[in-house]
Coordinates of C-alpha atoms in Angstrom, one line a residue:
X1 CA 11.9 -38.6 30.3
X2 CA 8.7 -37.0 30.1
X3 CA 8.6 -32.6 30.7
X4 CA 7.1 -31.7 34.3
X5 CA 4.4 -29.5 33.4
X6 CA 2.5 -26.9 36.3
X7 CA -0.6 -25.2 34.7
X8 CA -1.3 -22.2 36.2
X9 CA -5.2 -20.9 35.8
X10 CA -7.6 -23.4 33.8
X11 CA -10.1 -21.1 32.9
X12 CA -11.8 -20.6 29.5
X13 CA -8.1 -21.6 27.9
X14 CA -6.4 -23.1 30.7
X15 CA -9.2 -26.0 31.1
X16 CA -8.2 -26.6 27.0
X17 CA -4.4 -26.4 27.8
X18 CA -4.7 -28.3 31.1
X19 CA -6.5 -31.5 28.9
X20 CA -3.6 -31.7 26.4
X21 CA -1.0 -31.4 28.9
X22 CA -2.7 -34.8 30.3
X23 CA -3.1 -36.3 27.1
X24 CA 0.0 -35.4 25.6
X25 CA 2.3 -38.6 25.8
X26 CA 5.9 -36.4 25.9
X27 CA 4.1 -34.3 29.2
X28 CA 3.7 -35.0 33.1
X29 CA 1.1 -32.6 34.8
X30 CA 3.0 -32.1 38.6
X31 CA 1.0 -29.5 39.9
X32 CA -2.4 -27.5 39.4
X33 CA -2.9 -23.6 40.6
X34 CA -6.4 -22.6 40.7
X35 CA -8.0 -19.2 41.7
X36 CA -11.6 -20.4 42.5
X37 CA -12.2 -21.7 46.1
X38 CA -14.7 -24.3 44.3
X39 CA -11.8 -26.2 42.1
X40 CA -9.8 -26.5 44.8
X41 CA -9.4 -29.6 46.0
X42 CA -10.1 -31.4 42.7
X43 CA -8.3 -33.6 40.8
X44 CA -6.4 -32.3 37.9
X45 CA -8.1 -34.5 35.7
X46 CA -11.8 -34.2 36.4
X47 CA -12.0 -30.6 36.2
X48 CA -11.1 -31.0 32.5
X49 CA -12.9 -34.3 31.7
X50 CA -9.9 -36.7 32.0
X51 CA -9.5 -39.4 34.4
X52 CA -8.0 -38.7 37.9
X53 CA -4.2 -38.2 37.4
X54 CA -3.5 -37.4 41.5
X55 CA -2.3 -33.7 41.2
X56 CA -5.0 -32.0 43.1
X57 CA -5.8 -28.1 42.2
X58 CA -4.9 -25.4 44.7
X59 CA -5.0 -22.0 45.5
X60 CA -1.7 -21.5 46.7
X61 CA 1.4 -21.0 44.4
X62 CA 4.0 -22.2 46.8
X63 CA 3.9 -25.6 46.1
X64 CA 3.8 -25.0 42.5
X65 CA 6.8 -22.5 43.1
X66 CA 9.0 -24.6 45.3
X67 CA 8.5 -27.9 43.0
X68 CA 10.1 -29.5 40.2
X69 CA 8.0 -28.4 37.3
X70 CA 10.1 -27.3 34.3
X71 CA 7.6 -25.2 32.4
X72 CA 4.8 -23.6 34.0
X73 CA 1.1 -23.2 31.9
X74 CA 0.3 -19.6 32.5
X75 CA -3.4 -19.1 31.6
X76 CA -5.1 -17.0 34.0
X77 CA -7.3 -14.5 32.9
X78 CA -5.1 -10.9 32.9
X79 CA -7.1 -8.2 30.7
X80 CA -8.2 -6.1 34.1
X81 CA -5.3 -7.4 35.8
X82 CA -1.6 -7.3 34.0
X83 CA 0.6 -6.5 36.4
X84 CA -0.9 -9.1 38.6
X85 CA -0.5 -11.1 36.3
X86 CA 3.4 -10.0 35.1
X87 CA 3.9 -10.7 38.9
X88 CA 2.8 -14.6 38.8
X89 CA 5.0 -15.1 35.9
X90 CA 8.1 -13.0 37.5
X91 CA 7.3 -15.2 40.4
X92 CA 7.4 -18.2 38.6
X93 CA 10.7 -17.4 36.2
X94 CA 12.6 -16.2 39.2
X95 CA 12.0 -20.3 41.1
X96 CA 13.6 -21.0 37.4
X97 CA 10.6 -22.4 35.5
X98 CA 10.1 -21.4 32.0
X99 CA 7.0 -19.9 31.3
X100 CA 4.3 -20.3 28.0
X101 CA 1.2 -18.1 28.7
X102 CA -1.7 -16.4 26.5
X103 CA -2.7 -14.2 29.3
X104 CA -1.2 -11.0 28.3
X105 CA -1.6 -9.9 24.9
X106 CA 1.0 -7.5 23.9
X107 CA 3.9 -9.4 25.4
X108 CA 3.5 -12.5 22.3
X109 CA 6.4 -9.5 21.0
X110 CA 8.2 -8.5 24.1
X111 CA 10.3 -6.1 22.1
X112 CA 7.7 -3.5 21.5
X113 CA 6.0 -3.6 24.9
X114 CA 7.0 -1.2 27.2
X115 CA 9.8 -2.1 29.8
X116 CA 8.1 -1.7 32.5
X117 CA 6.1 -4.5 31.6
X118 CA 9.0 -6.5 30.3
X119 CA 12.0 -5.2 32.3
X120 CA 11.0 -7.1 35.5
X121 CA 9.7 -10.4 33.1
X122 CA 13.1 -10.4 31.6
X123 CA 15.3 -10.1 34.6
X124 CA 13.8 -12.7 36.5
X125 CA 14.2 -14.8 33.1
X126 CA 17.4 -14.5 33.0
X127 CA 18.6 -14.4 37.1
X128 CA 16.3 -18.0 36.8
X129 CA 18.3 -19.2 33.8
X130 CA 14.5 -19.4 32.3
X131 CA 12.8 -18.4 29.3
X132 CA 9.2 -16.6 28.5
X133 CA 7.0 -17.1 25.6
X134 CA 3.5 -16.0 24.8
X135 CA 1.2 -17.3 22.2
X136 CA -2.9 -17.2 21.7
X137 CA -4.7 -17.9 18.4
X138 CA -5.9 -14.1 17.5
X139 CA -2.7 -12.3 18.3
X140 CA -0.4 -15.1 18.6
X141 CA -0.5 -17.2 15.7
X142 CA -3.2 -16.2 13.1
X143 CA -2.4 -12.5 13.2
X144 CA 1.3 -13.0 13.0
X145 CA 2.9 -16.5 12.3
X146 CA 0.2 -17.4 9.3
X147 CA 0.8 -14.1 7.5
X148 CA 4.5 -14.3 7.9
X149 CA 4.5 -18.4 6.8
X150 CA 2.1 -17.0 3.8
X151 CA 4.8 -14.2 2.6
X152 CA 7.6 -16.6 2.1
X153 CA 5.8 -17.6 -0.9
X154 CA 5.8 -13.6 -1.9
X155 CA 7.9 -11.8 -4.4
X156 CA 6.3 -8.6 -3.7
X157 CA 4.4 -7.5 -0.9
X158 CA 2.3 -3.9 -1.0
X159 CA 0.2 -4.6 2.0
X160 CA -1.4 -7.6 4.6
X161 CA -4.7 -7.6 6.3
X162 CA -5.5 -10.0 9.1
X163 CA -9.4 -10.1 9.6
X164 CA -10.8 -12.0 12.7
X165 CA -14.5 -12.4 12.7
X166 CA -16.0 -14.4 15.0
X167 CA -19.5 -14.8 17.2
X168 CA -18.6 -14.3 20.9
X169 CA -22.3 -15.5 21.5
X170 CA -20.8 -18.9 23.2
X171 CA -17.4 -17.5 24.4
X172 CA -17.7 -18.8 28.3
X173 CA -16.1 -15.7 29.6
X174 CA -19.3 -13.2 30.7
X175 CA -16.9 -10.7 32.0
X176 CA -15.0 -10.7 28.8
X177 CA -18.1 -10.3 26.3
X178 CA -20.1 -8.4 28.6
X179 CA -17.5 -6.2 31.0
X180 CA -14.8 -6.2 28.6
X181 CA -16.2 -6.0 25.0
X182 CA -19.3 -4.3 26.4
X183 CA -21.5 -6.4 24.3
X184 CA -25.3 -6.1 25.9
X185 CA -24.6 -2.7 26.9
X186 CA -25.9 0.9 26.2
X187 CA -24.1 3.0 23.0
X188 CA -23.4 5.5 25.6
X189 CA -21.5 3.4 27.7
X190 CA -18.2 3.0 26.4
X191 CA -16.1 -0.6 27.9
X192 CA -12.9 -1.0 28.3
X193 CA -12.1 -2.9 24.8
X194 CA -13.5 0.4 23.5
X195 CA -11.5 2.7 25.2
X196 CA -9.1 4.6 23.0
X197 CA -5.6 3.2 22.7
X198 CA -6.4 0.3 24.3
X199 CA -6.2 -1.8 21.0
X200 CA -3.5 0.0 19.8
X201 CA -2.0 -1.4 23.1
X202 CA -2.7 -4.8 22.7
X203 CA -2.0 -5.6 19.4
X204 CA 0.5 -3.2 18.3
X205 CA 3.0 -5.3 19.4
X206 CA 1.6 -7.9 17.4
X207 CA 2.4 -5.4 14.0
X208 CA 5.5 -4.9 15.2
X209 CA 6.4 -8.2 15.3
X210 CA 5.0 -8.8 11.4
X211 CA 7.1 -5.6 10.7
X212 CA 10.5 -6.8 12.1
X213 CA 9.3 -10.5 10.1
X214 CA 9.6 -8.6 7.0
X215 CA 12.5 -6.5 7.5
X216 CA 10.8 -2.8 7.9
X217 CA 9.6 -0.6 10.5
X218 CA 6.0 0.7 11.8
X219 CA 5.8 4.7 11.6
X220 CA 2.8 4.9 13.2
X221 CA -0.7 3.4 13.7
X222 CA -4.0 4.7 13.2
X223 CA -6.8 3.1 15.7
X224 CA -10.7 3.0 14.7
X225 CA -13.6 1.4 16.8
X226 CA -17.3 1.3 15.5
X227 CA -20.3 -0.1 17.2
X228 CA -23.8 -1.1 16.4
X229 CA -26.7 -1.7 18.3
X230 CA -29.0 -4.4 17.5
X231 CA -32.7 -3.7 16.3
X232 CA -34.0 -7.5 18.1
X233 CA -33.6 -8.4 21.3
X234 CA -32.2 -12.3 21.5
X235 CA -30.8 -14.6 24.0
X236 CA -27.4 -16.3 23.9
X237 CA -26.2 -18.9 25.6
X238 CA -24.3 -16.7 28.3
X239 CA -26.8 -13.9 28.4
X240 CA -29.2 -11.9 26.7
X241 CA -28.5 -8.8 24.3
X242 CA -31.9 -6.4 24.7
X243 CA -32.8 -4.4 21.5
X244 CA -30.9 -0.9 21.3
X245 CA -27.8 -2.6 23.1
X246 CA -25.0 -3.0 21.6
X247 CA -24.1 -6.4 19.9
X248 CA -21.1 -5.8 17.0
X249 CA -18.1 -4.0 17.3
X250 CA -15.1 -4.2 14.6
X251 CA -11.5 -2.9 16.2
X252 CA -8.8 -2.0 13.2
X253 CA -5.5 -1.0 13.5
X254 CA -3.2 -0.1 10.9
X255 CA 0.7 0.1 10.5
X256 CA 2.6 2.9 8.6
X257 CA 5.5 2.2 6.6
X258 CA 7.1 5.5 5.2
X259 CA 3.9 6.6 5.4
X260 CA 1.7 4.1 3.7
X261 CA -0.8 1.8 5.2
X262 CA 1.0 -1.6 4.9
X263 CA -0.4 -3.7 7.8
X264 CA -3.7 -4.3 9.2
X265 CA -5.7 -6.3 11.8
X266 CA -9.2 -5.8 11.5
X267 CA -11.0 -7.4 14.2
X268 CA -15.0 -7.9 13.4
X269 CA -17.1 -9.3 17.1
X270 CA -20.4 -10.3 17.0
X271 CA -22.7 -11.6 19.2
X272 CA -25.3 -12.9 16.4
X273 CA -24.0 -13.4 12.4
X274 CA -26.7 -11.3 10.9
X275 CA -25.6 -8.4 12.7
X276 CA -23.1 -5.7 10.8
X277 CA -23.9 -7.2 7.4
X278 CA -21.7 -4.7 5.4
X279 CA -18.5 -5.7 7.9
X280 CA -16.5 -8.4 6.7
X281 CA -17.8 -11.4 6.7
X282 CA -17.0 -15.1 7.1
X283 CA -17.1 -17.9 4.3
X284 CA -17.3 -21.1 5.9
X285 CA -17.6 -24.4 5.0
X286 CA -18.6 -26.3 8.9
X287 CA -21.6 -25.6 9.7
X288 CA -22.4 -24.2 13.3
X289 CA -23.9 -26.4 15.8
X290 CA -27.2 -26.2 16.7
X291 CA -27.0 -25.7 20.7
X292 CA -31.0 -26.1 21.1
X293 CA -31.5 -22.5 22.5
X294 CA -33.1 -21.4 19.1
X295 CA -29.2 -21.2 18.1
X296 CA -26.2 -22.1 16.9
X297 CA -22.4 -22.0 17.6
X298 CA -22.0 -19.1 15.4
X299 CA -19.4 -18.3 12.8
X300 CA -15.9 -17.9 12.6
X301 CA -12.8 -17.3 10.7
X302 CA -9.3 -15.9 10.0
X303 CA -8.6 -14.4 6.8
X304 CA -5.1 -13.2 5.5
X305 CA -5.3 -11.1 2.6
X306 CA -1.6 -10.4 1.0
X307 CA -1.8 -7.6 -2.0
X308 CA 1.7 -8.2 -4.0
X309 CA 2.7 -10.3 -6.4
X310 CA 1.3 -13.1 -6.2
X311 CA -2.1 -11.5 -4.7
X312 CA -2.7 -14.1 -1.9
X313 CA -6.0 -14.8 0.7
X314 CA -6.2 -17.4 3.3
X315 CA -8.9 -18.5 5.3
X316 CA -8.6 -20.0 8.6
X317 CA -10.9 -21.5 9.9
X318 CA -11.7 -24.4 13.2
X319 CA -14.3 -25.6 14.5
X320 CA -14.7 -28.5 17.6
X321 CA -17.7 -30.5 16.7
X322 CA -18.9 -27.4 14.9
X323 CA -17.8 -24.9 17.6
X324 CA -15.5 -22.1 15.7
X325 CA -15.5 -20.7 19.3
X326 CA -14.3 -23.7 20.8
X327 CA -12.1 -24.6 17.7
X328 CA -10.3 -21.0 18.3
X329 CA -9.9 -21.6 22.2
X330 CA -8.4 -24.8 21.7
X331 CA -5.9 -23.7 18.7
X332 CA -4.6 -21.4 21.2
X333 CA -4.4 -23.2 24.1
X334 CA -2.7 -26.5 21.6
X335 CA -0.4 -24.0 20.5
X336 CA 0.7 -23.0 24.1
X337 CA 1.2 -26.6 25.0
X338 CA 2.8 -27.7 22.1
X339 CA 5.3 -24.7 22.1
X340 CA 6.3 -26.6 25.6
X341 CA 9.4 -28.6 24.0
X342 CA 11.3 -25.8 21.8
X343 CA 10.7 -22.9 25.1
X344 CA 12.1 -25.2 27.6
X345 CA 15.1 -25.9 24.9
X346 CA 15.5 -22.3 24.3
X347 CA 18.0 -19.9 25.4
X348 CA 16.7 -18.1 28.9
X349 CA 14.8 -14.7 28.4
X350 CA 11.8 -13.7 26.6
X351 CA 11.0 -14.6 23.1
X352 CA 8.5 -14.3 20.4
X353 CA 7.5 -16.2 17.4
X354 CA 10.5 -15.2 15.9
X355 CA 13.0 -16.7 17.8
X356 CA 11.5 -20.1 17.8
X357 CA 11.4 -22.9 15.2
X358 CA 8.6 -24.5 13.8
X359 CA 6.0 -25.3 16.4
X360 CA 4.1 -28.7 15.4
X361 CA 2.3 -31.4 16.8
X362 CA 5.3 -33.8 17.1
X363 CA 3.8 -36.6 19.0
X364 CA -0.3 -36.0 18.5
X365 CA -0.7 -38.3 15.7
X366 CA -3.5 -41.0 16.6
X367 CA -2.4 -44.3 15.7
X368 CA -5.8 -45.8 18.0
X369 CA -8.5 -48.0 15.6
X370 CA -11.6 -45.2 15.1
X371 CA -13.6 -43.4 12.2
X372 CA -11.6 -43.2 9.0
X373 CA -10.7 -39.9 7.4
X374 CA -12.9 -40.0 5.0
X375 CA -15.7 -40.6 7.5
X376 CA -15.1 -37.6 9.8
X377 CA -15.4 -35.4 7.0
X378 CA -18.5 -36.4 6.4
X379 CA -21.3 -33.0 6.3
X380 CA -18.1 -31.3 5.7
X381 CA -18.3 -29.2 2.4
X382 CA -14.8 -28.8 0.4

């Protein structure tokens, strides 16, 4: 018997999640919760591409809340807006439904988030006999699954950095890149992604939860934010950055252990790849699309860097047709959708990484005639 799957908010990641959901032969999408008046009333399936599948999107939860889903999608978009969005998920765990979500960053390790975030999440979690997980590609899978999978291959470790550095230029969230990351705006005026303590907030949690994987504990953290303005003005393909605005900013936050710096996430943001030239940088081997604007997709990669013995570095990267944007978005929103079986089989409550097994892609194995290996790989350099 199939797994009756709600999806909760198919925006930038939802849309991604909502697709494989359909597609996915061990899932049945039931029901469709939308927060734009314009998606309502469409079908499930053509608002992400598919064929009509007969659940029709709408703006109001109670149908989703009183129906026979067993795991809800949780996608909506939550970084101006987390308790809002801890109430749709209480809402949704106390009506008994498990919950996998990417929309609040810090909670992908409920144990280091604080309780009044997580108090009400767990409660209704366990009064719905439900359980709670939280994933994403940047802080729920690259920055803290890959380096731990990497270190079981350690016999020392003296220290782990976990670079991200991507091109936001095609990242289809304006009020993200622009509101959020303040990428097109003045070096006076400081965003929110900028604020002091706000990355510490977010992905703190995430360090905690590579910490606890390796058996020691976080002293403190030390939070740094630089931005650059660009010398050019240049058009993307969700806005234009005018010359003297800014278009790069690199987040870092680093864990103490007994008072050495022993784990790092260094996020680098661009909105064109020449900019910040001294920042780390990304080796890739697919090319970015050209997108015809006088453009292309833009870079993008995850790099794990493991000082021990052995010395270790791992680059991640994905791209979807040449999109590392699009490759990232739908790593994370796979991973939610694929995490479906093992949350609905665990034990009700909130969990992390940690307390699950080995998320694959049991089931997503094309067995349909089509391009050979070899072929797709094609313009691919090794």
């Amino acid at each position: 018997m199939a797994t009756r799957v709600a999806v909760w908010g198919p925006g930038s990641m939802g849309v991604i999640a909502l697709r494989g959901v359909i597609d996915h032969p061990e899932l049945e999408l039931v029901d469709l919760v939308v927060h734009s008046d314009l998606k309502a009333g469409s079908d499930a399936g053509k608002l992400c591409g598919a064929d009509p599948v007969g659940v029709v999107a709408t703006t109001d939860a109670t149908t989703l809340l009183g129906g026979n889903a067993d795991v809800v999608v949780y996608a909506a978009a939550a970084n101006l807006r987390p308790l809002e969005a801890v109430n749709d998920m209480v809402s949704i765990l106390s009506a008994g439904k498990n919950v996998v979500s990417c929309s609040v960053v810090p909670l992908v390790y409920p144990n280091a988030v604080d309780p009044a975030f997580t108090d009400p999440l767990r409660e209704a979690a366990l009064a719905g006999g439900a359980s709670f997980f939280t994933t994403g590609i940047d802080s729920g899978f690259a920055n803290d699954v890959l380096p731990l999978a990497l270190s079981g291959v350690a016999r020392t470790i003296d220290y782990i950095r976990v670079t991200e550095m991507f091109n936001y230029a095609t990242y289809p969230d304006a009020t993200a890149v622009y509101e959020i990351l303040g990428f097109g705006k003045p070096p006076e005026e400081v965003p929110f992604a900028a604020t002091p303590g706000v990355f510490t907030f977010g992905w703190g949690p995430v360090l905690h939860q590579l910490a606890d994987g390796l058996g020691v504990h976080i002293d403190d953290f030390k939070e740094t934010v630089e931005r650059l303005p660009t010398d050019i003005a240049f058009d993307t393909p969700t806005g234009h950055i005018a010359a003297g605005t800014i278009a790069a900013m690199r987040s870092t936050l680093t864990g103490y252990v007994e008072g050495h710096p022993t784990l790092v996430i260094d996020h680098v943001s661009r909105m064109h790849d020449d900019i910040a030239p001294d920042w780390p940088q990304p080796h890739i081997s697919i090319q970015p699309r050209d997108l015809g604007y006088g453009g292309a997709s833009g870079q993008g990669v995850y790099r794990v860097e493991i000082e021990g013995s052995p010395a270790m570095r791992c680059e991640f990267e994905m791209a979807d047709d040449h999109d590392h944007d699009l490759g990232a978005r739908m790593a994370g929103a796979s991973r939610m959708v694929n995490a479906i079986p093992a949350v609905c089989a665990a034990k009700p409550g909130l969990l992390s990484a940690l307390d699950l097994p080995l998320i694959t892609g049991k089931g997503l194995v094309k067995r349909a005639s089509g391009p050979s290996p070899d072929s797709r790989l094609v313009g691919i350099s090794k």
